[in-house]
Amino acid sequence: MEKADIELDDISPEDETLKKTKTKHHFHRKNSLDFRKYTKQIWLAGLGAFSRAEEEGNKLFDSLVQVGEELESKTTEIADQTVEKVSEKARESVTDTKDKVEKIVDRGVNHSLNRIGLVTVKDIQYLENLILQLNDKIDVLIEENKKLNEKVNKK
């Protein structure tokens, strides 16, 4: 570039057209060099941006994976707790329903057996309880009777 500048200074003032032509040529040449320089800088900036994005992108990706794993762990734990609660409520509901159905069936069967005159297990248990109570009362009466007989025999 310095050569072109020196050459332009060496031209005599009389030869203006020559000077204008060389100035235009020099200006065009300078613009062309500037364009190439800026193009190269843009290219290098793009490469730098790509390299940085790749480097930081990997860090960002790893960070996002870690956050995802933590979130998955938390949501899995919450889901497990929710499933456990729902399962427990379902078990309780099934147990309650089963108990209710058993009572209804027992009443129906007992009622049907009583209508046709058959004795049920509850009837037998009730009678057995009455017999035990009677036995206890008889035992008490026997003891009282022995005591009375002893009193009468002593007199």
Coordinates of C-alpha atoms in Angstrom, one line a residue:
M1 CA 0.0 0.0 0.0
E2 CA 2.8 2.4 0.7
K3 CA 4.2 1.9 -2.8
A4 CA 0.8 2.9 -4.2
D5 CA 0.8 6.0 -2.0
I6 CA 4.4 7.0 -3.0
E7 CA 3.6 6.6 -6.7
L8 CA 0.5 8.8 -6.4
D9 CA 2.6 11.6 -4.8
D10 CA 5.2 11.3 -7.5
I11 CA 2.7 12.2 -10.3
S12 CA 2.8 15.7 -11.5
P13 CA -0.1 18.0 -11.0
E14 CA -0.6 18.3 -14.8
D15 CA -1.5 14.8 -15.3
E16 CA -4.7 14.9 -13.3
T17 CA -6.5 12.2 -15.3
L18 CA -3.7 9.7 -14.7
K19 CA -3.8 10.6 -11.0
K20 CA -7.6 10.1 -10.9
T21 CA -7.3 6.8 -12.6
K22 CA -4.6 5.6 -10.2
T23 CA -6.6 6.9 -7.2
K24 CA -9.7 5.0 -8.4
H25 CA -7.6 1.9 -8.9
H26 CA -6.0 2.3 -5.5
F27 CA -9.4 2.9 -3.8
H28 CA -10.8 -0.2 -5.5
R29 CA -7.8 -2.3 -4.5
K30 CA -8.0 -1.0 -0.9
N31 CA -11.8 -1.8 -0.8
S32 CA -11.1 -5.3 -2.1
L33 CA -8.4 -5.9 0.5
D34 CA -10.7 -4.5 3.3
F35 CA -13.5 -6.7 2.1
R36 CA -11.3 -9.8 2.2
K37 CA -10.0 -8.8 5.6
Y38 CA -13.5 -8.3 7.0
T39 CA -14.7 -11.5 5.4
K40 CA -11.8 -13.4 7.0
Q41 CA -12.5 -11.8 10.4
I42 CA -16.2 -12.7 10.0
W43 CA -15.2 -16.3 9.2
L44 CA -12.8 -16.4 12.1
A45 CA -15.5 -14.9 14.4
G46 CA -17.9 -17.6 13.2
L47 CA -15.4 -20.3 13.9
G48 CA -14.7 -18.9 17.4
A49 CA -18.4 -18.7 18.1
F50 CA -18.9 -22.3 16.9
S51 CA -16.0 -23.5 19.1
R52 CA -17.3 -21.6 22.1
A53 CA -20.8 -22.8 21.5
E54 CA -19.6 -26.4 21.2
E55 CA -17.5 -26.1 24.4
E56 CA -20.2 -24.3 26.4
G57 CA -22.9 -26.4 24.7
N58 CA -21.4 -29.6 26.1
K59 CA -21.3 -28.0 29.6
L60 CA -24.9 -26.8 29.2
F61 CA -26.0 -30.3 27.9
D62 CA -24.3 -32.0 30.9
S63 CA -25.9 -29.5 33.2
L64 CA -29.4 -30.1 31.6
V65 CA -28.9 -33.9 31.9
Q66 CA -28.1 -33.5 35.6
V67 CA -31.1 -31.3 36.2
G68 CA -33.2 -33.9 34.3
E69 CA -31.9 -36.7 36.4
E70 CA -32.7 -34.8 39.6
L71 CA -36.2 -34.0 38.4
E72 CA -36.8 -37.6 37.3
S73 CA -35.7 -38.8 40.7
K74 CA -38.0 -36.4 42.5
T75 CA -41.0 -37.2 40.2
T76 CA -40.4 -40.9 40.5
E77 CA -40.3 -40.6 44.3
I78 CA -43.5 -38.5 44.3
A79 CA -45.2 -41.0 41.9
D80 CA -44.1 -43.9 44.1
Q81 CA -45.6 -42.2 47.2
T82 CA -48.8 -41.5 45.3
V83 CA -49.1 -45.0 44.0
E84 CA -48.5 -46.3 47.6
K85 CA -51.2 -44.0 49.0
V86 CA -53.7 -45.0 46.3
S87 CA -52.9 -48.7 46.8
E88 CA -53.4 -48.4 50.5
K89 CA -56.8 -46.7 50.1
A90 CA -57.8 -49.3 47.5
R91 CA -56.9 -52.1 49.9
E92 CA -58.9 -50.4 52.7
S93 CA -61.8 -50.0 50.4
V94 CA -61.7 -53.6 49.2
T95 CA -61.5 -54.8 52.8
D96 CA -64.4 -52.7 53.9
T97 CA -66.5 -53.8 50.9
K98 CA -65.6 -57.4 51.5
D99 CA -66.6 -57.2 55.1
K100 CA -69.9 -55.6 54.1
V101 CA -70.6 -58.2 51.5
E102 CA -69.9 -61.0 54.0
K103 CA -72.3 -59.5 56.5
I104 CA -75.0 -59.2 53.9
V105 CA -74.5 -62.8 52.7
D106 CA -74.4 -64.1 56.3
R107 CA -77.7 -62.3 57.1
G108 CA -79.3 -63.6 54.0
V109 CA -78.1 -67.2 54.5
N110 CA -79.2 -67.1 58.2
H111 CA -82.5 -65.7 57.3
S112 CA -83.1 -68.3 54.6
L113 CA -82.0 -71.2 57.0
N114 CA -84.3 -69.9 59.7
R115 CA -87.3 -69.7 57.3
I116 CA -86.9 -73.3 56.3
G117 CA -86.3 -74.3 59.9
L118 CA -82.6 -75.2 59.8
V119 CA -80.4 -74.4 62.7
T120 CA -77.4 -72.1 62.1
V121 CA -74.0 -72.0 63.7
K122 CA -75.1 -68.8 65.6
D123 CA -78.1 -70.6 66.9
I124 CA -76.0 -73.5 68.1
Q125 CA -73.5 -71.0 69.7
Y126 CA -76.4 -69.2 71.4
L127 CA -77.8 -72.4 72.8
E128 CA -74.4 -73.6 73.9
N129 CA -74.0 -70.3 75.8
L130 CA -77.4 -70.8 77.5
I131 CA -76.4 -74.4 78.5
L132 CA -73.2 -73.1 80.1
Q133 CA -75.1 -70.5 82.0
L134 CA -77.5 -73.1 83.2
N135 CA -74.7 -75.4 84.3
D136 CA -73.2 -72.5 86.3
K137 CA -76.5 -71.9 88.0
I138 CA -77.0 -75.6 88.7
D139 CA -73.5 -75.8 90.3
V140 CA -74.4 -72.8 92.5
L141 CA -77.7 -74.4 93.5
I142 CA -75.9 -77.7 94.3
E143 CA -73.5 -75.9 96.6
E144 CA -76.3 -74.1 98.3
N145 CA -78.2 -77.3 98.7
K146 CA -75.2 -79.0 100.3
K147 CA -74.8 -76.1 102.8
L148 CA -78.5 -76.3 103.7
N149 CA -78.3 -80.1 104.2
E150 CA -75.3 -79.7 106.4
K151 CA -77.2 -77.1 108.5
V152 CA -80.2 -79.4 108.8
N153 CA -78.1 -82.4 109.7
K154 CA -76.3 -80.5 112.4
K155 CA -79.5 -79.6 114.2

